[in-house]
Coordinates of N, CA, C and O in Angstrom, one line a residue:
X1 N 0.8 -1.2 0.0 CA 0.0 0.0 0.0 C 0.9 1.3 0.0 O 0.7 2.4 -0.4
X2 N 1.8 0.6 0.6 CA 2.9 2.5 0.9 C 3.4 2.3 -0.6 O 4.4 3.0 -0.6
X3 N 3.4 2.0 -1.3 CA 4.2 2.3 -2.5 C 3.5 2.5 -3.5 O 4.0 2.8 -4.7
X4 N 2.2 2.3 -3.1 CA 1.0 2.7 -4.5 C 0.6 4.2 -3.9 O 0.2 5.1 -4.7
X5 N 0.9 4.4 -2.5 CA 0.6 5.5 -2.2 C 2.0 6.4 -2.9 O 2.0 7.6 -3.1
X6 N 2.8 5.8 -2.9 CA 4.5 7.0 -3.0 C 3.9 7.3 -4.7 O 3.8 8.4 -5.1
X7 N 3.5 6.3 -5.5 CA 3.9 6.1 -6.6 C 2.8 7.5 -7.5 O 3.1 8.1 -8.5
X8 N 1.9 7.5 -6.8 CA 0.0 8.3 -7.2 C 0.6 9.5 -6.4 O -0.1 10.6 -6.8
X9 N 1.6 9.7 -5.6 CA 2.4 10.8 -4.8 C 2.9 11.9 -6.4 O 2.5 13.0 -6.9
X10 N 3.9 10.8 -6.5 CA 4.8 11.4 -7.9 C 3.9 11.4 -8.7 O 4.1 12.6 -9.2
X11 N 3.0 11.0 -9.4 CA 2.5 11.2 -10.8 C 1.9 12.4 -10.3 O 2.4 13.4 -10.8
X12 N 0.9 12.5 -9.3 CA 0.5 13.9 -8.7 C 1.7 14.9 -9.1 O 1.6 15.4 -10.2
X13 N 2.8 15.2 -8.3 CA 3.4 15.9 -8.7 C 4.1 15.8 -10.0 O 5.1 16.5 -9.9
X14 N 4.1 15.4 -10.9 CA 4.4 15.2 -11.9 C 3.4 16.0 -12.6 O 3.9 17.0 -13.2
X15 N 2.3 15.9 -12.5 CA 1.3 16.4 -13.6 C 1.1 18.1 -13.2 O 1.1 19.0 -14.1
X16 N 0.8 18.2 -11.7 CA 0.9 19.4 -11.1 C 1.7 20.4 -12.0 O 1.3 21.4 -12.6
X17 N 3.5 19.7 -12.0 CA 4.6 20.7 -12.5 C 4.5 20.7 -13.9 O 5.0 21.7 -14.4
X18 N 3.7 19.5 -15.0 CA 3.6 20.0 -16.0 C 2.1 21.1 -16.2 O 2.3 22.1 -16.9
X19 N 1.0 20.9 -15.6 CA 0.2 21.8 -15.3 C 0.4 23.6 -15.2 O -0.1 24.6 -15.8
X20 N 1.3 23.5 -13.9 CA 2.1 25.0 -13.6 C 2.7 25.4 -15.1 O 2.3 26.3 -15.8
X21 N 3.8 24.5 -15.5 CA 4.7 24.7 -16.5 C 3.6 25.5 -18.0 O 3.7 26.4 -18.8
X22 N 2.8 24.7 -17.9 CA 2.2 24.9 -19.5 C 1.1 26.5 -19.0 O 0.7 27.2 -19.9
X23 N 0.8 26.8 -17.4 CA 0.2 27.8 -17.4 C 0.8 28.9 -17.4 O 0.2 30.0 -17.6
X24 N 2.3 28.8 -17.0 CA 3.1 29.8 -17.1 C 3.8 30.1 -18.3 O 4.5 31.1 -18.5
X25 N 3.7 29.3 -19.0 CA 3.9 29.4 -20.6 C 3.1 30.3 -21.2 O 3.5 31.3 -21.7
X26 N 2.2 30.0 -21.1 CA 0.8 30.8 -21.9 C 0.5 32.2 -20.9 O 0.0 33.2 -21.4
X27 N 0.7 32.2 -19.8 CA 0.7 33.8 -19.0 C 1.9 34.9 -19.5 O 1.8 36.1 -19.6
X28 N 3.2 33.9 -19.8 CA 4.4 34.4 -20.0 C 4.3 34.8 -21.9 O 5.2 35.6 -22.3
X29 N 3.8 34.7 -22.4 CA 3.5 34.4 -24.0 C 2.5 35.7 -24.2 O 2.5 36.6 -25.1
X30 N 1.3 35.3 -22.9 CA 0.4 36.3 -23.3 C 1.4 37.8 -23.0 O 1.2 38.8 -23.7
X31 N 2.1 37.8 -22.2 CA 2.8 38.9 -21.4 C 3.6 39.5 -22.2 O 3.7 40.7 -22.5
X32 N 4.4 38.3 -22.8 CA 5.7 39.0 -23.9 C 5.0 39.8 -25.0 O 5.7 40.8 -25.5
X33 N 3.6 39.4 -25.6 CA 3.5 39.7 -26.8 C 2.4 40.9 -26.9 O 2.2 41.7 -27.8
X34 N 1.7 40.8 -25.7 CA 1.0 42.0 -25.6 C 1.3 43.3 -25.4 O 2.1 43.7 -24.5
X35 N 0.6 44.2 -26.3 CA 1.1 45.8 -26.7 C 0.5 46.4 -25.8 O -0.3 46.0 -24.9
X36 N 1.2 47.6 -25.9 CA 1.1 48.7 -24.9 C 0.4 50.1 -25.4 O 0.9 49.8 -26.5
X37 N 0.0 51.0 -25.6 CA 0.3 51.9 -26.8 C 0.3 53.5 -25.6 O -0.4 53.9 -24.8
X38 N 1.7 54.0 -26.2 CA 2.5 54.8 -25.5 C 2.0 56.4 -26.0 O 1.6 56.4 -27.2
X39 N 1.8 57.3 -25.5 CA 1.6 58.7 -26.0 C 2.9 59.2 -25.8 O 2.9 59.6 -24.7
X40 N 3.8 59.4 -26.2 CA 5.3 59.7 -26.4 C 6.0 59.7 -24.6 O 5.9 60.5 -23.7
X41 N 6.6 58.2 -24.9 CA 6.9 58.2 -22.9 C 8.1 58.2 -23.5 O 8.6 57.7 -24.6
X42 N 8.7 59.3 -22.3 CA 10.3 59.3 -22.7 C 11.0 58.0 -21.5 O 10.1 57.6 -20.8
X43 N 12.0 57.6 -21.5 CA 12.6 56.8 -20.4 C 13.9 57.0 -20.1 O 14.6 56.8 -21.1
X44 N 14.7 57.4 -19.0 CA 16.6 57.5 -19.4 C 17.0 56.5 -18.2 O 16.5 56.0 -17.2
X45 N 18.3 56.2 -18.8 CA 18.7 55.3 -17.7 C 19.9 55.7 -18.0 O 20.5 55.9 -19.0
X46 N 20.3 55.8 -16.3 CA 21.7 56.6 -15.8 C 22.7 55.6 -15.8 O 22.7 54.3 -15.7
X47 N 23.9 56.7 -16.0 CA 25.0 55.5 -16.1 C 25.2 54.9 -14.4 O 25.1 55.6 -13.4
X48 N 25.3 53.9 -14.5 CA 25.9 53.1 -13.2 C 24.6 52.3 -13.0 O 24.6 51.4 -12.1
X49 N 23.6 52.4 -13.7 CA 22.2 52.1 -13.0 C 22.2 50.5 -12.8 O 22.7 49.8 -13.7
X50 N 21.9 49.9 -11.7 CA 22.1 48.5 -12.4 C 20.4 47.7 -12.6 O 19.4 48.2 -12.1
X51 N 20.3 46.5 -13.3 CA 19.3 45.9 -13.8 C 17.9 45.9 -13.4 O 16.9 45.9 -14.1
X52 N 18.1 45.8 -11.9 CA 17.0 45.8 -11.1 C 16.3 47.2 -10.2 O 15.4 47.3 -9.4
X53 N 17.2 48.1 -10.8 CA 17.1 49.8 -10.6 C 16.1 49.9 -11.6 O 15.0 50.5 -11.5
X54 N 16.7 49.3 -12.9 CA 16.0 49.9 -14.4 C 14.6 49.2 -14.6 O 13.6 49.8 -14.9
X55 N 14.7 48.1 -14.4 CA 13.5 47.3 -14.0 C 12.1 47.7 -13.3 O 11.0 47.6 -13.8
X56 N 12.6 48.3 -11.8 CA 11.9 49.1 -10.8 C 11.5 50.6 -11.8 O 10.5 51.2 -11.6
X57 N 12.1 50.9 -12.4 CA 11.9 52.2 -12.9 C 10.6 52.4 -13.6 O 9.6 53.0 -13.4
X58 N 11.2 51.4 -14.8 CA 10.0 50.7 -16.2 C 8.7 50.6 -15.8 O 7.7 50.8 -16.5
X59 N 8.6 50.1 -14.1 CA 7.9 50.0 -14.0 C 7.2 50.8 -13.3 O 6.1 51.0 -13.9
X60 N 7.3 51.5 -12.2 CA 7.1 52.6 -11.6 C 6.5 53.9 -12.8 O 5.8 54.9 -12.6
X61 N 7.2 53.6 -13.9 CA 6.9 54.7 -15.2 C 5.5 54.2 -16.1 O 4.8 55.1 -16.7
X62 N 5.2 52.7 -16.1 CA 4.1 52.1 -16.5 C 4.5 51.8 -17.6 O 3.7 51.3 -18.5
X63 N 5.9 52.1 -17.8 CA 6.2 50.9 -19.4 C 6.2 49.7 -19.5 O 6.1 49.1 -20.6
X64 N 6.3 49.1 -18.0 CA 6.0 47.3 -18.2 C 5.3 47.2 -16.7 O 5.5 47.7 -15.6
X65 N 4.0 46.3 -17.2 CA 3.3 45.7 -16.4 C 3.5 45.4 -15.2 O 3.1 45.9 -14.2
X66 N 4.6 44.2 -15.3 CA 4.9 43.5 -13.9 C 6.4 43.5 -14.1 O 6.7 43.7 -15.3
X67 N 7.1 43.4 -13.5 CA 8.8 42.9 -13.1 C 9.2 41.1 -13.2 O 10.1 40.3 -13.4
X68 N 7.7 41.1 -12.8 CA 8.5 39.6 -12.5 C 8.6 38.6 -13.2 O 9.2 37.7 -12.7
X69 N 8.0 38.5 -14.8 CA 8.7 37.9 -16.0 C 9.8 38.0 -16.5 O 10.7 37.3 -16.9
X70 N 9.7 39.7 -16.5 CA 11.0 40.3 -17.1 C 12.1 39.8 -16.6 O 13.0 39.1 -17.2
X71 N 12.2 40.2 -15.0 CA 14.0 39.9 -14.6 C 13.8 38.4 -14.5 O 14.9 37.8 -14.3
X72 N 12.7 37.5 -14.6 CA 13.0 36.0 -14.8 C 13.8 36.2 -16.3 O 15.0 36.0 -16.4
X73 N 13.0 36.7 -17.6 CA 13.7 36.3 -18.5 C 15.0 36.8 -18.6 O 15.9 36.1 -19.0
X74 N 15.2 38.0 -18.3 CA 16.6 38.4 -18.3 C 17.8 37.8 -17.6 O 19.0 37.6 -18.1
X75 N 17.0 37.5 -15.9 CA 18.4 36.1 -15.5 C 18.5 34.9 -16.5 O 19.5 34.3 -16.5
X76 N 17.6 34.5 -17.3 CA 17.7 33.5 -18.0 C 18.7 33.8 -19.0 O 19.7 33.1 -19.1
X77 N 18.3 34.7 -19.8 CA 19.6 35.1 -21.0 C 20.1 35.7 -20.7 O 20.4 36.5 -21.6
X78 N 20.8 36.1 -19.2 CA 21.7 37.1 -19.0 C 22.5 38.3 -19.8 O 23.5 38.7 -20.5
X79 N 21.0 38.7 -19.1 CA 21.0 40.5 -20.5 C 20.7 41.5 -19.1 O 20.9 42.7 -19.2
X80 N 20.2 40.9 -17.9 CA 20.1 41.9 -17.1 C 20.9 43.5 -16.8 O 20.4 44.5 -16.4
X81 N 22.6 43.0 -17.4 CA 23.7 44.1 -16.6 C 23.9 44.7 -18.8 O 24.9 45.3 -19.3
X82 N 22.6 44.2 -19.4 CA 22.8 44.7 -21.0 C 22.3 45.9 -21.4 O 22.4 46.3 -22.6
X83 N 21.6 46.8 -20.4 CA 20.7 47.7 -20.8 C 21.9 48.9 -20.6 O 22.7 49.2 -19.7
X84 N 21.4 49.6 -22.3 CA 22.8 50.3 -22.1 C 21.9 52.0 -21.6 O 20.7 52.2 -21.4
X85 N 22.8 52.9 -21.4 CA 22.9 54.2 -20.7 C 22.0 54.7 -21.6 O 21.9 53.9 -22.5
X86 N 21.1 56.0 -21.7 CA 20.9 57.1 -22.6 C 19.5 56.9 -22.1 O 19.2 56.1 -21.2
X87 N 18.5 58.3 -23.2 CA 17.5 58.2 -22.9 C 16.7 57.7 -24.1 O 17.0 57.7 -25.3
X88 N 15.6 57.2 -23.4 CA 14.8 56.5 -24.7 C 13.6 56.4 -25.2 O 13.0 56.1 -24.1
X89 N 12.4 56.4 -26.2 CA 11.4 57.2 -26.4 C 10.5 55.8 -26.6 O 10.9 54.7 -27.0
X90 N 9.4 56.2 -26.1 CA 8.7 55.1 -26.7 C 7.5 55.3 -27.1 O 6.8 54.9 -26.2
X91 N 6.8 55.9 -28.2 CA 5.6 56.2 -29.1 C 5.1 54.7 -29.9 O 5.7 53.8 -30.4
X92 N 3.8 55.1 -29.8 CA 2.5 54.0 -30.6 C 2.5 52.9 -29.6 O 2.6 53.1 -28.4
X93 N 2.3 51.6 -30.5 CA 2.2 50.2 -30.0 C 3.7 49.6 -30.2 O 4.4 49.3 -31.2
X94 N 3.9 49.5 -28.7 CA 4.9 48.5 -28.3 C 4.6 47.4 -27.4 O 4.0 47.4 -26.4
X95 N 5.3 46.1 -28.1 CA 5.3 45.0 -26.8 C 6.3 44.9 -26.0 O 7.3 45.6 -26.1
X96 N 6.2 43.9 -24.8 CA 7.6 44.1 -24.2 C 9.0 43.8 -25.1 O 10.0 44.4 -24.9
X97 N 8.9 42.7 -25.9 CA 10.1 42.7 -26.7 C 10.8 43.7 -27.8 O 11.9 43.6 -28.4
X98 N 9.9 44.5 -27.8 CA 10.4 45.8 -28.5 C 11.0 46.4 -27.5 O 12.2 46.7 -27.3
X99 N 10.1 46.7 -26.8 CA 10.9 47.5 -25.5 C 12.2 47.5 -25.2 O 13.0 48.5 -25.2
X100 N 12.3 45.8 -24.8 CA 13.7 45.1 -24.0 C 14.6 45.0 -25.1 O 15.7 44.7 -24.8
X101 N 14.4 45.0 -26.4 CA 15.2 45.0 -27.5 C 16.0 46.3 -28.1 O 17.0 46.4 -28.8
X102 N 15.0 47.4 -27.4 CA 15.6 49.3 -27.6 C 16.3 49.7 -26.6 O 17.3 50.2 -26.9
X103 N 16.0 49.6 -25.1 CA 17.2 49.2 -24.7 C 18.3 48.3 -24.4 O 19.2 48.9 -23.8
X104 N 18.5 47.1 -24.6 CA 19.5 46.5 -24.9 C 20.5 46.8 -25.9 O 21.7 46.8 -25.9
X105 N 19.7 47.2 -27.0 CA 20.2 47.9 -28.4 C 20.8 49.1 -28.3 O 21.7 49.4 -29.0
X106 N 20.4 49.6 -27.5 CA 20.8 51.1 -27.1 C 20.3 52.0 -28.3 O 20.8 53.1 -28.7
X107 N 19.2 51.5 -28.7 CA 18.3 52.3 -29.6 C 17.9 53.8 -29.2 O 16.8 54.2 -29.3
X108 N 19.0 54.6 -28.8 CA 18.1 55.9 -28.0 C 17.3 57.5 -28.6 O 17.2 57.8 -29.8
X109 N 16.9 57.9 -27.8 CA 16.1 59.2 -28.7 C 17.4 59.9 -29.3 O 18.4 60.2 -28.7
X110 N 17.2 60.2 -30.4 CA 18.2 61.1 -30.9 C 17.8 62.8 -30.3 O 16.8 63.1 -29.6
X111 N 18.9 63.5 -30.7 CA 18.4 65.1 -30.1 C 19.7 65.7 -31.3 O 20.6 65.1 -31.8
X112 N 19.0 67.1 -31.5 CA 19.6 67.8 -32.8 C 20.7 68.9 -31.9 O 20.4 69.1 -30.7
X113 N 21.7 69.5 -32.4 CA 22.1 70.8 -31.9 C 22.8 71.3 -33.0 O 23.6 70.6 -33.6
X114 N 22.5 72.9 -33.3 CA 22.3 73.2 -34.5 C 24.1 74.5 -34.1 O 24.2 75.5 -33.4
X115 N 24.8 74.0 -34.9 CA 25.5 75.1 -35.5 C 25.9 75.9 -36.6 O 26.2 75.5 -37.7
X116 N 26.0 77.3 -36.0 CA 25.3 78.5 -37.2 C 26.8 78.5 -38.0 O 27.6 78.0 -37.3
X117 N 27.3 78.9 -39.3 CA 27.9 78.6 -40.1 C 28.4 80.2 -39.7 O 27.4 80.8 -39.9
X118 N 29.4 81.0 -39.2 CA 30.1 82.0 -38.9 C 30.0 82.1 -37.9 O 29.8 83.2 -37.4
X119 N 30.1 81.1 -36.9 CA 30.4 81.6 -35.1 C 31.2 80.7 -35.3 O 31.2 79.8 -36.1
X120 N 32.1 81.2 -34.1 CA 33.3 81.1 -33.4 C 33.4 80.0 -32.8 O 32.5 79.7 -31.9
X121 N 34.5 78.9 -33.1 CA 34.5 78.1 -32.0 C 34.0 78.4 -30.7 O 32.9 78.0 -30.3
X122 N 34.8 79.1 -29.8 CA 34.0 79.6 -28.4 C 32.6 79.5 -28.4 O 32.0 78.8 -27.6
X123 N 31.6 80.3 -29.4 CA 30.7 80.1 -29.8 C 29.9 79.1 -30.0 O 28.7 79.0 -29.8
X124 N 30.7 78.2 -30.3 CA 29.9 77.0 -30.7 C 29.7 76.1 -29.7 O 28.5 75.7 -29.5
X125 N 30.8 75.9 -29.0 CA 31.1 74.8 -27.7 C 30.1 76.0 -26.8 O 29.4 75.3 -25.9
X126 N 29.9 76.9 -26.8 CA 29.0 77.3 -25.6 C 27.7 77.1 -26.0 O 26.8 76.8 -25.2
X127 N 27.5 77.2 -27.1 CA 25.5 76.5 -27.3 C 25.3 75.2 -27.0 O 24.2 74.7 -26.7
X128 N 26.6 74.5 -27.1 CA 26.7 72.8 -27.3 C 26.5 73.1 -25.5 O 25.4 72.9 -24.9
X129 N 27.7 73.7 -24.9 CA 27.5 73.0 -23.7 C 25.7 73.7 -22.9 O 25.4 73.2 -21.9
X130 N 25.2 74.4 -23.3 CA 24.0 74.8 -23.2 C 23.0 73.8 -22.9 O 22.2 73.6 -22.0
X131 N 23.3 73.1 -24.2 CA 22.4 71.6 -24.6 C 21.7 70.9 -23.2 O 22.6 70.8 -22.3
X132 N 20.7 70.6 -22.9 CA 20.8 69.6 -21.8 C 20.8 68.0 -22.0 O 21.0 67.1 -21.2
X133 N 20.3 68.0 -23.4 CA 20.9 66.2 -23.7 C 22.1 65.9 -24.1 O 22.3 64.7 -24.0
X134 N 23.2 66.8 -24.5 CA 24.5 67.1 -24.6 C 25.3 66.4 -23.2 O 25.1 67.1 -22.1
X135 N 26.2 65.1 -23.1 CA 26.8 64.6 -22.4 C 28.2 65.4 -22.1 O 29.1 64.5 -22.5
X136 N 28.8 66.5 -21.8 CA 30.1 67.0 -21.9 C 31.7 66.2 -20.9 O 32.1 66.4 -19.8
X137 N 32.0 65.3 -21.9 CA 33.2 64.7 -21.7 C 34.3 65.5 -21.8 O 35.2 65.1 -21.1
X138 N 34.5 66.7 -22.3 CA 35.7 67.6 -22.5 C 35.9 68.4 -21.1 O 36.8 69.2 -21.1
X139 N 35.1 68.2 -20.0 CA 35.6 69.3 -18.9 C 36.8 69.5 -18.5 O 37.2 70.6 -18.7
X140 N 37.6 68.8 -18.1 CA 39.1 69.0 -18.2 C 40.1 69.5 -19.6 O 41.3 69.7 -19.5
X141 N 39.4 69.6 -20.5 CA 40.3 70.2 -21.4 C 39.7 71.6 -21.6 O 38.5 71.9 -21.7
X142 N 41.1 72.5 -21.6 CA 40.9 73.8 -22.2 C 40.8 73.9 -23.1 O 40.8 72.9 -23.8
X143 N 40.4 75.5 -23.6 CA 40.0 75.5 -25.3 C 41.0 75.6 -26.1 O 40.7 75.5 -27.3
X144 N 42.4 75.8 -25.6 CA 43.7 75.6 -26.7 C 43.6 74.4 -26.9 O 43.5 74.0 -28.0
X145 N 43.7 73.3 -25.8 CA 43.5 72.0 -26.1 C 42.4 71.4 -27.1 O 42.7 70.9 -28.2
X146 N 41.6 71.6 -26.8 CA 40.9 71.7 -28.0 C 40.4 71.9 -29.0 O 39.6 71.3 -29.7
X147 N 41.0 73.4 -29.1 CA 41.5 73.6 -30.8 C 42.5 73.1 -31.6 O 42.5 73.1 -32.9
X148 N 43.6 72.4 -30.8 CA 44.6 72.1 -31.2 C 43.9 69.9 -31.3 O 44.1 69.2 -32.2
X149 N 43.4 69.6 -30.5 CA 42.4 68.1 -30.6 C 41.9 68.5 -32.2 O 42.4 67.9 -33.2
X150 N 40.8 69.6 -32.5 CA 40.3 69.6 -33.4 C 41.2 69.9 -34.5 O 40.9 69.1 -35.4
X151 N 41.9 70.4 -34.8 CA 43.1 70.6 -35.5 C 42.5 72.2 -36.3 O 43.0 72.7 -37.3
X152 N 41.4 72.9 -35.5 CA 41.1 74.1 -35.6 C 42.2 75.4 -35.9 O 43.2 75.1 -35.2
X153 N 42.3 76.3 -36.4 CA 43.4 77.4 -36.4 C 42.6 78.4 -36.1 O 42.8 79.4 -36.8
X154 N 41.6 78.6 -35.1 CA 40.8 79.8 -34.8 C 41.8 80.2 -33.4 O 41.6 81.2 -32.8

């Protein structure tokens, strides 16, 4: 008897875990593929941010439903530490794999900065550093230095 009971044990759990398995398939399927539709959401993610910052963010912002498929799928294909820096737009119908594929991609919003054809270097670098989507890497260099980097004769 103890072994018809062990045996009706395991098939029970047996079928259970295929049960769970196939409903989390089809929850996880409906989740991946279902659209969103965005009225122009901007999103940025800072440098240093790590996976589960950006995650918490997405979500908090209402670009993704729940977290908790997502950082499953991402521990799985370890893409969590993949989401690269910048800011990023998200207009119309998007699913989550669009999403998770523009940032990973590092698909980011572009931004324009326009310089006038007779201003002055000095000139120029000061509308640029104006910019607020403008990232300025040159703080330590002076502007000789960087006329002479550009190979400028102003």
């Amino acid at each position: 008897m103890f072994k018809r009971s062990k045996s009706t044990f395991i098939i029970i759990i047996i079928l259970s875990s295929i049960i769970a398995t196939l409903w989390l398939r089809s929850d996880w399927e409906q989740y991946w593929n279902s659209e969103q539709q965005f009225q122009i959401q901007e999103f940025k993610i800072k440098a240093g941010a790590t996976g589960n910052e950006i995650i918490k963010a997405l979500e908090q912002k209402g670009i993704i439903k729940s977290s908790f498929y997502l950082k499953f799928w991402l521990k799985l294909h370890h893409k969590k530490s993949s989401f690269k820096q910048g800011t990023y737009e998200f207009i119309g119908k998007l699913n989550l794999k669009a999403i998770i594929q523009k940032l990973i991609n590092g698909d980011e919003k572009l931004f324009s900065a326009q310089i006038i054809p007779g201003w002055t270097f000095q000139h120029a670098i000061n509308q640029l550093k104006k910019n607020p989507h403008l990232q300025n890497d040159l703080q330590n260099i002076n502007l000789i230095e960087l006329l002479h980097l550009t190979h400028s004769t102003e």
